[in-house]
Amino acid sequence: MIRHVLLDVNIVVDICAQRRPHFANSVKALDWALACNLNVWLYTGSVQTIYFVLLNELRRSVKAGPELVTPTALRAKASSLLATFTRRCCWCSALAEDGNVFGEVDPEDAQLINATNRLGAEACLLTRDQILIDKFSRAVAPAEFLHQVQKAPLPRIPFIDLETQQHVIRLGLERRVDAVLRGGNYILGPEVRELEGKLAEFAGCRHAISCASGTDALLMGLMALGVGPGDAVFAPTFTFVATAEVISLLGARPVFVDIDDQTFNIDPKSLVVAIEKIRALGVHRPRCIIPVDLFGLPADYEALNEVANNFSLTIVEDAAQSFGATWKGYRTCGLGHIAATSFFPAKPLGCYGDGGAVFTDDDDLAQKLLSIRVHGQGMDKYHNVRIGLNGRLDTLQAAVLLEKLEIFPSELVARNRIADEYTTSIAAAKIDVKPPTVPPECTSAWAQYSVLTEHRERFREKLDRQSIPTMIYYPTPLHLQPAFAYLGYGEGDFPVAESVARNIFSLPMHPYLTLSTQKRVIDALLA
Ligand SMILES: *Cc1c(COP(=O)(O)O)cnc(C)c1O
């Protein structure tokens, strides 16, 4: 299966200069590659040769023609042709190792072979150079390439497409990463502070404190609030394990709460029942609520704030999946006393490893969070005033996030457009699939697009046969997880969560899902 095509100089010049007789086949190969959504690459090390050869080609055709063209006009023409052409391609960087090629018979060929190899096992080098084709098994001529791609089956749709996103940000990303490599401030470097400023501004909070993961963000939030043994912390049972894990880690008691059957978020009525039960038992002191903005949709903060006020509880917003979503026009991460988000790669705003951030408007809590992040430091790292963590975000990850944050607003627009398309198509079809609900006061960050059906396995198998992946978030609510068996919950305790866990599944969702690919998903679902 070919997914990446690196263009040799001769192909580019064929097309830009309309060089006959090769033009027809070369342009057809390129058009097919683009139509099949293959990634078309140009090697940055080829720039001079491409420009030089194209200029010569233009000069030759001008000499044969009637009009007189100045050298300046010719150079402008070459530049403009290449500027237009390269807009459709991704740049494949030359790495330092590409200079180490003078032991080779043909240094330029060696560079192209290096570059193709770096693009991975599903890359080919499109060329008309027979010598290159003879010596490199992945070099292929336009005619043979067309033959191969035309008979290829439809590729598997990615569930989340980080690769296309990387192509979009590649230029800035490489510049940012290179700056960190050269700058040498690998821990809490300037990128970390720059990112924190932008995160705080984006979320509309006074403080954003980056950290090593979303789990650490939750943990640090609870630590800053002083949650510990004797405290009860309320959380929905239908969430990722980290939401409740951090409560147990601090020796506090997780108290699970059922979810709303429309939004899948914590149900405020069940929450009140749970709080009153804990108060009546008198063993644990109700301290915090951790609402989760599940799948990117903010929880019901109107009702939650009221409950928090009535019972003097603190809200720690688990916004791991909802960065970028809004509630009554306010961005998530500003909806509780403290909020935690995650930059795990698959989250709406993800880095290339683990990362997270804690948000608050409270200056005092912010100071504590900074201290907790670095081993409970006081005046400096070797003055320790509390028990803390090594919870820092790597400078490299901050650099990645800064680049991703630039395009994040447009990605949110795309996610919403794609979600609307799914919802409209599914709602119009007469099938047993219920699209997700978004209350009018909310927008979702669409971390997942999850639907309910009584025939989950049938739909999932049908989609899988068409090379369309689906996922189940989450097959087991937390109150039924072995890790929480010590809390003594059982089957039937949270009927809504248990029913949703049996019937839910998620469709491919990411900002780079094209209309035609999404149509493949919808057609397969409705078939
Ligand atoms: C992903 C996630 C977390 C944990 O984030 P990590 O960065 O993976 O530690 C916490 N809560 C929820 C709801 C999540 O989805």
Coordinates of C-alpha atoms and ligand atoms in Angstrom, one line a residue:
M1 CA 0.0 0.0 0.0
I2 CA 1.4 3.4 -1.0
R3 CA 0.6 6.4 1.2
H4 CA 3.5 8.7 0.5
V5 CA 4.9 9.8 -2.8
L6 CA 8.2 11.7 -3.0
L7 CA 8.6 13.5 -6.3
D8 CA 12.0 13.4 -8.1
V9 CA 13.2 16.6 -9.9
N10 CA 12.3 15.3 -13.3
I11 CA 8.6 14.8 -12.4
V12 CA 8.3 18.3 -11.1
V13 CA 10.0 19.9 -14.2
D14 CA 7.9 17.7 -16.5
I15 CA 4.8 19.2 -15.0
C16 CA 5.9 22.8 -14.5
A17 CA 7.4 23.2 -17.9
Q18 CA 4.8 20.9 -19.6
R19 CA 7.8 18.9 -21.0
R20 CA 6.6 16.6 -23.8
P21 CA 6.1 13.7 -24.2
H22 CA 6.5 13.1 -20.4
F23 CA 4.0 15.7 -19.2
A24 CA 0.9 13.6 -19.7
N25 CA 1.9 10.7 -17.6
S26 CA 3.6 12.7 -14.9
V27 CA 0.7 15.0 -14.4
K28 CA -1.7 12.1 -14.4
A29 CA 0.3 10.3 -11.7
L30 CA 0.3 13.4 -9.6
D31 CA -3.4 14.0 -10.0
W32 CA -4.1 10.4 -9.0
A33 CA -1.9 10.6 -6.0
L34 CA -3.7 13.8 -4.9
A35 CA -7.2 12.4 -5.7
C36 CA -6.4 9.2 -3.6
N37 CA -5.4 11.5 -0.7
L38 CA -1.8 10.2 -0.8
N39 CA 0.8 12.5 0.7
V40 CA 2.9 14.1 -2.0
W41 CA 6.3 15.2 -0.8
L42 CA 9.1 17.3 -2.2
Y43 CA 12.6 16.9 -0.7
T44 CA 13.9 20.3 0.5
G45 CA 17.4 19.3 -0.7
S46 CA 16.1 19.2 -4.3
V47 CA 15.1 22.9 -4.4
Q48 CA 18.2 24.2 -6.1
T49 CA 18.2 21.4 -8.7
I50 CA 14.5 21.8 -9.4
Y51 CA 14.9 25.5 -9.9
F52 CA 18.0 25.2 -12.1
V53 CA 16.6 22.5 -14.3
L54 CA 13.3 24.2 -14.7
L55 CA 15.0 27.5 -15.6
N56 CA 17.0 25.7 -18.3
E57 CA 13.9 24.1 -19.6
L58 CA 12.1 27.5 -19.8
R59 CA 15.1 29.1 -21.5
R60 CA 15.2 26.3 -24.1
S61 CA 11.5 26.7 -24.9
V62 CA 11.8 30.5 -25.2
K63 CA 14.8 30.2 -27.6
A64 CA 12.6 28.0 -29.8
G65 CA 9.7 30.5 -29.6
P66 CA 9.2 33.9 -31.3
E67 CA 9.2 36.4 -28.4
L68 CA 12.1 37.9 -26.5
V69 CA 12.1 37.2 -22.7
T70 CA 14.6 38.8 -20.3
P71 CA 16.5 36.6 -17.8
T72 CA 14.8 38.3 -14.9
A73 CA 11.4 37.5 -16.4
L74 CA 12.4 33.9 -16.9
R75 CA 13.5 33.6 -13.3
A76 CA 10.3 35.2 -12.1
K77 CA 8.4 32.7 -14.2
A78 CA 10.3 29.7 -12.8
S79 CA 9.7 31.0 -9.2
S80 CA 6.0 31.5 -9.8
L81 CA 5.5 28.1 -11.4
L82 CA 7.2 26.4 -8.5
A83 CA 5.4 28.5 -5.9
T84 CA 2.1 27.3 -7.4
F85 CA 3.2 23.7 -7.8
T86 CA 4.6 23.3 -4.3
R87 CA 1.4 24.5 -2.7
R88 CA 0.0 21.0 -3.3
C89 CA 3.0 19.2 -1.7
C90 CA 4.5 18.7 1.7
W91 CA 8.1 19.5 2.3
C92 CA 10.3 16.6 3.4
S93 CA 13.2 18.1 5.3
A94 CA 16.8 17.5 4.6
L95 CA 18.4 16.2 7.8
A96 CA 22.1 16.5 8.6
E97 CA 22.7 12.9 7.6
D98 CA 21.9 13.9 4.0
G99 CA 25.2 15.8 3.8
N100 CA 27.0 12.6 4.4
V101 CA 26.6 11.2 0.9
F102 CA 29.8 11.8 -1.0
G103 CA 30.9 8.2 -0.6
E104 CA 28.0 7.3 -2.9
V105 CA 28.2 7.1 -6.7
D106 CA 25.4 9.6 -7.1
P107 CA 25.1 11.9 -4.0
E108 CA 21.7 13.3 -5.1
D109 CA 20.2 9.9 -5.6
A110 CA 21.5 8.9 -2.2
Q111 CA 19.7 11.9 -0.7
L112 CA 16.4 11.0 -2.3
I113 CA 16.7 7.4 -1.2
N114 CA 17.4 8.6 2.4
A115 CA 14.4 10.8 2.3
T116 CA 12.1 8.1 0.9
N117 CA 13.3 5.7 3.5
R118 CA 12.5 8.2 6.3
L119 CA 9.0 8.6 5.0
G120 CA 8.5 5.0 6.0
A121 CA 7.6 1.6 4.5
E122 CA 4.6 2.9 2.6
A123 CA 6.5 5.6 0.7
C124 CA 7.6 5.5 -3.0
L125 CA 9.9 7.7 -5.0
L126 CA 8.2 8.8 -8.3
T127 CA 10.8 9.3 -11.0
R128 CA 11.7 8.8 -14.6
D129 CA 15.3 8.1 -13.9
Q130 CA 15.9 4.4 -15.0
I131 CA 19.2 4.2 -13.1
L132 CA 17.4 5.1 -9.8
I133 CA 14.6 2.7 -10.6
D134 CA 17.1 -0.1 -11.2
K135 CA 19.0 0.4 -8.0
F136 CA 16.2 1.4 -5.5
S137 CA 13.2 -1.0 -5.2
R138 CA 10.8 1.8 -4.1
A139 CA 11.6 4.1 -7.0
V140 CA 8.7 3.9 -9.5
A141 CA 8.0 5.4 -12.9
P142 CA 4.7 7.3 -13.5
A143 CA 3.1 4.5 -15.6
E144 CA 3.9 1.8 -13.1
F145 CA 2.8 4.0 -10.3
L146 CA -0.6 4.6 -11.9
H147 CA -1.0 0.9 -12.4
Q148 CA -0.3 0.3 -8.7
V149 CA -2.6 3.0 -7.2
Q150 CA -5.5 2.4 -9.5
K151 CA -5.8 -1.2 -8.4
A152 CA -5.2 -0.5 -4.7
P153 CA -8.1 -1.1 -2.3
L154 CA -9.6 1.8 -0.3
P155 CA -7.3 2.6 2.6
R156 CA -8.3 2.1 6.2
I157 CA -9.8 5.3 7.6
P158 CA -7.8 6.5 10.7
F159 CA -9.9 6.9 13.9
I160 CA -7.9 10.0 14.7
D161 CA -5.6 11.5 12.0
L162 CA -2.6 13.0 13.7
E163 CA -0.5 12.5 10.5
T164 CA -2.5 14.9 8.4
Q165 CA -2.4 17.5 11.2
Q166 CA 1.4 17.1 11.3
H167 CA 1.7 17.8 7.6
V168 CA -0.3 21.0 8.2
I169 CA 2.0 22.3 11.0
R170 CA 5.2 20.6 9.9
L171 CA 7.1 23.8 9.0
G172 CA 6.5 25.6 12.3
L173 CA 6.8 22.4 14.2
E174 CA 10.3 21.7 12.9
R175 CA 11.4 25.2 13.6
R176 CA 10.0 25.0 17.2
V177 CA 11.6 21.6 17.9
D178 CA 14.9 22.6 16.4
A179 CA 14.9 25.8 18.6
V180 CA 14.5 23.6 21.7
L181 CA 17.2 21.2 20.6
R182 CA 19.6 24.1 20.1
G183 CA 18.4 26.2 23.1
G184 CA 19.1 23.5 25.6
N185 CA 16.4 24.5 28.1
Y186 CA 14.8 21.1 28.2
I187 CA 13.1 21.5 31.6
L188 CA 10.8 24.6 32.1
G189 CA 12.3 26.4 29.1
P190 CA 10.9 29.6 27.7
E191 CA 8.4 27.6 25.6
V192 CA 6.7 26.4 28.7
R193 CA 6.0 29.9 30.0
E194 CA 4.9 31.1 26.6
L195 CA 2.5 28.2 26.3
E196 CA 1.1 28.8 29.8
G197 CA 0.4 32.4 28.9
K198 CA -1.4 31.4 25.8
L199 CA -3.4 28.6 27.5
A200 CA -4.6 30.9 30.2
E201 CA -5.6 33.5 27.7
F202 CA -7.4 30.9 25.6
A203 CA -9.3 29.5 28.5
G204 CA -10.0 32.9 30.1
C205 CA -8.3 32.0 33.4
R206 CA -5.8 33.9 35.5
H207 CA -3.4 30.9 35.8
A208 CA -2.5 28.0 33.6
I209 CA 0.1 25.7 35.1
S210 CA 1.4 23.1 32.7
C211 CA 2.3 19.6 34.0
A212 CA 3.3 16.1 33.0
S213 CA -0.2 14.6 32.2
G214 CA -3.9 15.1 32.6
T215 CA -3.7 12.6 35.5
D216 CA -1.1 14.8 37.2
A217 CA -3.2 17.9 36.6
L218 CA -6.1 16.3 38.5
L219 CA -3.8 15.0 41.2
M220 CA -2.1 18.4 41.6
G221 CA -5.5 20.1 41.8
L222 CA -6.7 17.9 44.6
M223 CA -3.3 18.2 46.4
A224 CA -3.5 22.0 46.2
L225 CA -7.0 21.8 47.8
G226 CA -5.6 19.6 50.5
V227 CA -7.8 16.6 49.7
G228 CA -6.8 13.5 51.7
P229 CA -7.9 10.7 54.1
G230 CA -11.4 11.3 55.5
D231 CA -12.5 13.3 52.5
A232 CA -15.2 12.2 50.0
V233 CA -14.8 13.2 46.4
F234 CA -17.7 12.8 44.0
A235 CA -17.2 11.7 40.4
P236 CA -19.2 10.2 37.6
T237 CA -18.8 6.5 37.2
F238 CA -18.8 6.7 33.4
T239 CA -15.4 8.2 32.7
F240 CA -11.7 7.4 32.2
V241 CA -10.1 5.7 35.2
A242 CA -7.8 8.7 35.9
T243 CA -10.8 10.8 37.1
A244 CA -11.3 8.6 40.2
E245 CA -7.8 7.1 40.5
V246 CA -6.3 10.3 41.8
I247 CA -8.9 10.4 44.6
S248 CA -7.8 7.0 45.8
L249 CA -4.1 7.9 45.4
L250 CA -4.6 10.7 48.0
G251 CA -6.3 8.4 50.4
A252 CA -9.7 10.1 49.9
R253 CA -12.8 8.2 49.1
P254 CA -14.2 8.2 45.6
V255 CA -18.0 8.3 45.6
F256 CA -19.5 7.4 42.2
V257 CA -22.5 9.1 40.7
D258 CA -24.7 8.1 37.8
I259 CA -24.9 10.0 34.5
D260 CA -27.5 11.8 32.5
D261 CA -28.8 9.6 29.7
Q262 CA -28.7 12.5 27.2
T263 CA -25.3 14.1 27.8
F264 CA -23.5 11.2 29.5
N265 CA -22.3 13.7 32.1
I266 CA -22.7 13.6 35.9
D267 CA -26.4 13.7 36.9
P268 CA -26.9 16.5 39.4
K269 CA -29.9 14.8 41.0
S270 CA -28.0 11.6 41.6
L271 CA -25.1 13.8 42.9
V272 CA -27.3 15.3 45.6
V273 CA -28.5 11.8 46.7
A274 CA -24.9 10.6 46.9
I275 CA -23.8 13.7 48.9
E276 CA -26.7 13.3 51.4
K277 CA -25.9 9.6 51.8
I278 CA -22.3 10.3 52.7
R279 CA -23.3 13.1 55.1
A280 CA -25.8 10.7 56.8
L281 CA -23.1 8.0 57.1
G282 CA -20.8 10.6 58.8
V283 CA -17.6 8.7 58.0
H284 CA -16.3 10.9 55.2
R285 CA -16.4 14.7 54.8
P286 CA -17.8 15.7 51.4
R287 CA -15.1 18.0 49.8
C288 CA -15.1 18.1 46.0
I289 CA -17.0 17.3 42.9
I290 CA -15.1 16.2 39.8
P291 CA -17.5 16.7 36.9
V292 CA -16.1 15.3 33.6
D293 CA -16.8 17.1 30.4
L294 CA -17.2 13.8 28.7
F295 CA -16.4 13.4 25.0
G296 CA -15.8 17.2 24.9
L297 CA -19.2 18.3 26.1
P298 CA -19.3 20.5 29.3
A299 CA -21.2 19.2 32.2
D300 CA -24.3 21.0 33.7
Y301 CA -22.4 23.7 35.6
E302 CA -25.6 25.6 36.4
A303 CA -26.9 22.8 38.5
L304 CA -23.4 21.7 39.7
N305 CA -22.6 25.2 41.0
E306 CA -25.9 25.2 42.9
V307 CA -25.1 21.8 44.5
A308 CA -21.5 23.0 45.3
N309 CA -22.8 26.1 47.0
N310 CA -25.5 24.3 49.0
F311 CA -23.0 21.7 50.4
S312 CA -19.9 23.9 50.4
L313 CA -18.0 21.7 47.9
T314 CA -15.2 22.6 45.5
I315 CA -15.5 21.9 41.8
V316 CA -12.5 20.4 40.1
E317 CA -13.4 20.3 36.4
D318 CA -12.0 17.3 34.5
A319 CA -11.7 19.0 31.2
A320 CA -9.3 16.4 29.8
Q321 CA -11.5 15.9 26.8
S322 CA -13.1 19.3 26.5
F323 CA -10.4 21.9 26.0
G324 CA -11.9 24.4 23.6
A325 CA -15.6 23.7 24.4
T326 CA -17.9 26.4 25.8
W327 CA -20.7 26.6 28.3
K328 CA -22.8 29.8 28.2
G329 CA -20.1 31.3 26.1
Y330 CA -17.3 30.6 28.6
R331 CA -14.5 28.3 27.7
T332 CA -14.0 25.1 29.7
C333 CA -11.1 25.0 32.2
G334 CA -12.7 28.1 33.7
L335 CA -15.9 26.5 34.8
G336 CA -14.8 25.2 38.2
H337 CA -12.6 26.4 41.1
I338 CA -9.8 24.4 39.5
A339 CA -9.7 22.6 36.2
A340 CA -7.5 19.9 34.7
T341 CA -6.9 19.2 31.1
S342 CA -4.8 16.6 29.2
F343 CA -2.5 16.9 26.2
F344 CA -2.4 13.2 25.5
P345 CA -1.9 12.9 21.7
A346 CA -5.5 11.8 21.0
K347 CA -7.2 14.6 23.0
P348 CA -8.6 17.7 21.1
L349 CA -5.3 19.6 21.9
G350 CA -2.6 16.9 22.1
C351 CA 1.2 16.9 22.1
Y352 CA 3.6 14.1 21.1
G353 CA 3.8 12.5 24.4
D354 CA 2.2 13.0 27.8
G355 CA 1.2 16.5 29.0
G356 CA -1.5 18.4 30.9
A357 CA -2.4 21.6 32.6
V358 CA -4.1 22.9 35.7
F359 CA -6.2 26.1 35.5
T360 CA -7.4 28.4 38.3
D361 CA -8.3 32.0 38.9
D362 CA -7.2 31.7 42.6
D363 CA -3.7 33.2 43.1
D364 CA -3.1 31.3 46.3
L365 CA -4.0 27.9 44.7
A366 CA -1.8 28.8 41.7
Q367 CA 1.2 29.3 44.0
K368 CA 0.6 26.0 45.6
L369 CA 0.3 24.3 42.2
L370 CA 3.7 25.7 41.1
S371 CA 5.2 24.4 44.3
I372 CA 3.6 20.9 44.0
R373 CA 4.8 20.6 40.4
V374 CA 8.4 20.8 41.6
H375 CA 8.7 18.6 44.7
G376 CA 6.8 21.0 46.9
Q377 CA 9.5 23.6 46.5
G378 CA 9.5 26.7 48.7
M379 CA 12.0 29.5 47.9
D380 CA 13.9 27.1 45.5
K381 CA 14.2 23.5 44.5
Y382 CA 16.2 22.7 47.6
H383 CA 13.8 24.2 50.0
N384 CA 10.8 21.9 50.3
V385 CA 7.7 23.2 52.1
R386 CA 5.2 20.4 51.2
I387 CA 5.1 17.0 49.6
G388 CA 4.9 17.4 45.9
L389 CA 5.7 15.7 42.6
N390 CA 8.0 15.8 39.7
G391 CA 5.1 17.0 37.5
R392 CA 6.6 19.2 34.9
L393 CA 5.7 19.4 31.2
D394 CA 8.8 18.9 28.9
T395 CA 9.9 22.0 27.0
L396 CA 9.7 19.9 23.8
Q397 CA 6.1 19.1 24.4
A398 CA 5.4 22.8 25.0
A399 CA 7.0 23.6 21.7
V400 CA 4.7 21.1 20.0
L401 CA 1.6 22.5 21.7
L402 CA 2.5 26.1 20.8
E403 CA 2.4 25.1 17.2
K404 CA -0.8 23.1 17.6
L405 CA -2.5 25.9 19.5
E406 CA -2.1 28.2 16.4
I407 CA -4.4 26.0 14.3
F408 CA -6.6 24.8 17.2
P409 CA -9.5 27.4 16.7
S410 CA -9.9 26.3 13.1
E411 CA -9.7 22.7 14.1
L412 CA -12.6 23.3 16.5
V413 CA -14.6 24.7 13.6
A414 CA -13.9 21.7 11.5
R415 CA -14.8 19.3 14.4
N416 CA -18.2 21.0 14.8
R417 CA -18.8 20.9 11.0
I418 CA -18.1 17.2 10.9
A419 CA -20.2 16.5 14.0
D420 CA -23.1 18.4 12.4
E421 CA -22.8 16.4 9.3
Y422 CA -22.9 13.1 11.2
T423 CA -25.8 14.2 13.3
T424 CA -27.9 15.4 10.3
S425 CA -27.2 12.2 8.3
I426 CA -27.9 9.9 11.2
A427 CA -31.0 11.7 12.4
A428 CA -32.5 11.7 8.9
A429 CA -31.9 7.9 8.5
K430 CA -34.3 5.3 9.8
I431 CA -31.8 3.3 11.7
D432 CA -31.4 2.3 15.4
V433 CA -28.6 4.8 16.1
K434 CA -29.0 7.8 18.4
P435 CA -26.7 10.7 17.7
P436 CA -25.3 12.7 20.7
T437 CA -27.1 15.6 22.3
V438 CA -25.6 19.0 22.7
P439 CA -27.6 21.3 25.1
P440 CA -28.2 24.8 23.7
E441 CA -26.0 26.5 26.2
C442 CA -23.0 24.3 25.2
T443 CA -20.6 23.7 22.3
S444 CA -18.5 20.6 22.3
A445 CA -14.8 20.1 21.6
W446 CA -15.8 16.7 20.0
A447 CA -13.1 14.6 21.5
Q448 CA -15.3 11.8 20.5
Y449 CA -18.5 11.4 18.4
S450 CA -20.4 8.7 20.3
V451 CA -23.7 7.2 19.4
L452 CA -26.1 4.8 21.2
T453 CA -27.6 1.7 19.6
E454 CA -29.0 -1.6 20.8
H455 CA -27.1 -3.4 18.0
R456 CA -23.6 -2.2 18.7
E457 CA -21.7 -5.2 17.5
R458 CA -23.6 -5.5 14.3
F459 CA -22.8 -1.9 13.4
R460 CA -19.2 -2.1 14.5
E461 CA -18.6 -5.3 12.4
K462 CA -20.2 -3.8 9.4
L463 CA -18.0 -0.7 9.6
D464 CA -14.9 -2.7 10.2
R465 CA -15.5 -4.7 7.1
Q466 CA -15.4 -1.4 5.2
S467 CA -12.0 -0.6 6.9
I468 CA -13.7 2.0 9.2
P469 CA -12.5 1.8 12.8
T470 CA -14.8 2.4 15.8
M471 CA -14.1 2.4 19.5
I472 CA -16.0 1.8 22.7
Y473 CA -15.6 4.5 25.4
Y474 CA -16.1 3.0 27.9
P475 CA -17.0 -0.6 28.1
T476 CA -17.0 -0.8 31.9
P477 CA -18.1 2.0 34.3
L478 CA -15.6 2.6 37.1
H479 CA -17.8 1.3 39.9
L480 CA -17.5 -2.2 38.3
Q481 CA -13.7 -2.0 37.8
P482 CA -11.7 -4.4 39.8
A483 CA -9.5 -1.5 41.0
F484 CA -12.5 0.0 42.8
A485 CA -13.9 -3.3 44.1
Y486 CA -12.8 -2.1 47.6
L487 CA -15.5 0.5 47.5
G488 CA -18.2 -2.2 47.5
Y489 CA -20.3 -1.1 44.6
G490 CA -22.1 -3.7 42.4
E491 CA -24.0 -4.3 39.2
G492 CA -27.2 -2.3 39.1
D493 CA -25.9 0.6 41.3
F494 CA -25.8 3.0 38.4
P495 CA -28.3 1.8 35.8
V496 CA -27.9 4.7 33.3
A497 CA -24.1 4.4 33.2
E498 CA -24.4 0.6 32.9
S499 CA -26.9 0.8 30.0
V500 CA -24.8 3.4 28.2
A501 CA -21.7 1.3 28.6
R502 CA -23.5 -1.5 26.9
N503 CA -24.8 0.5 23.9
I504 CA -22.3 3.2 23.1
F505 CA -19.6 3.4 20.4
S506 CA -17.6 6.1 18.8
L507 CA -17.1 7.0 15.1
P508 CA -13.9 8.4 13.5
M509 CA -13.7 12.0 14.5
H510 CA -10.9 14.5 13.8
P511 CA -10.6 17.9 12.1
Y512 CA -9.1 16.4 8.9
L513 CA -12.0 14.0 8.1
T514 CA -12.8 15.1 4.5
L515 CA -16.4 15.2 3.4
S516 CA -15.8 12.2 1.0
T517 CA -14.2 10.1 3.7
Q518 CA -17.0 11.0 6.1
K519 CA -19.5 10.0 3.4
R520 CA -17.8 6.5 3.4
V521 CA -18.4 6.2 7.1
I522 CA -22.0 7.4 6.9
D523 CA -22.8 5.2 3.9
A524 CA -21.4 2.2 5.7
L525 CA -23.4 3.0 8.8
L526 CA -26.7 3.5 6.9
A527 CA -26.2 0.6 4.5
Ligands
LIG1 C1 -7.4 11.3 29.3 C2 -8.2 11.6 30.5 C3 -7.5 11.8 31.7 C4 -6.1 11.6 31.9 O1 -5.2 12.3 31.1 P1 -3.8 11.8 30.8 O2 -3.1 12.9 30.2 O3 -3.9 10.6 30.0 O4 -3.2 11.4 32.2 C5 -8.3 12.2 32.8 N1 -9.7 12.3 32.6 C6 -10.3 12.0 31.5 C7 -11.8 12.2 31.4 C8 -9.6 11.7 30.4 O5 -10.2 11.4 29.2

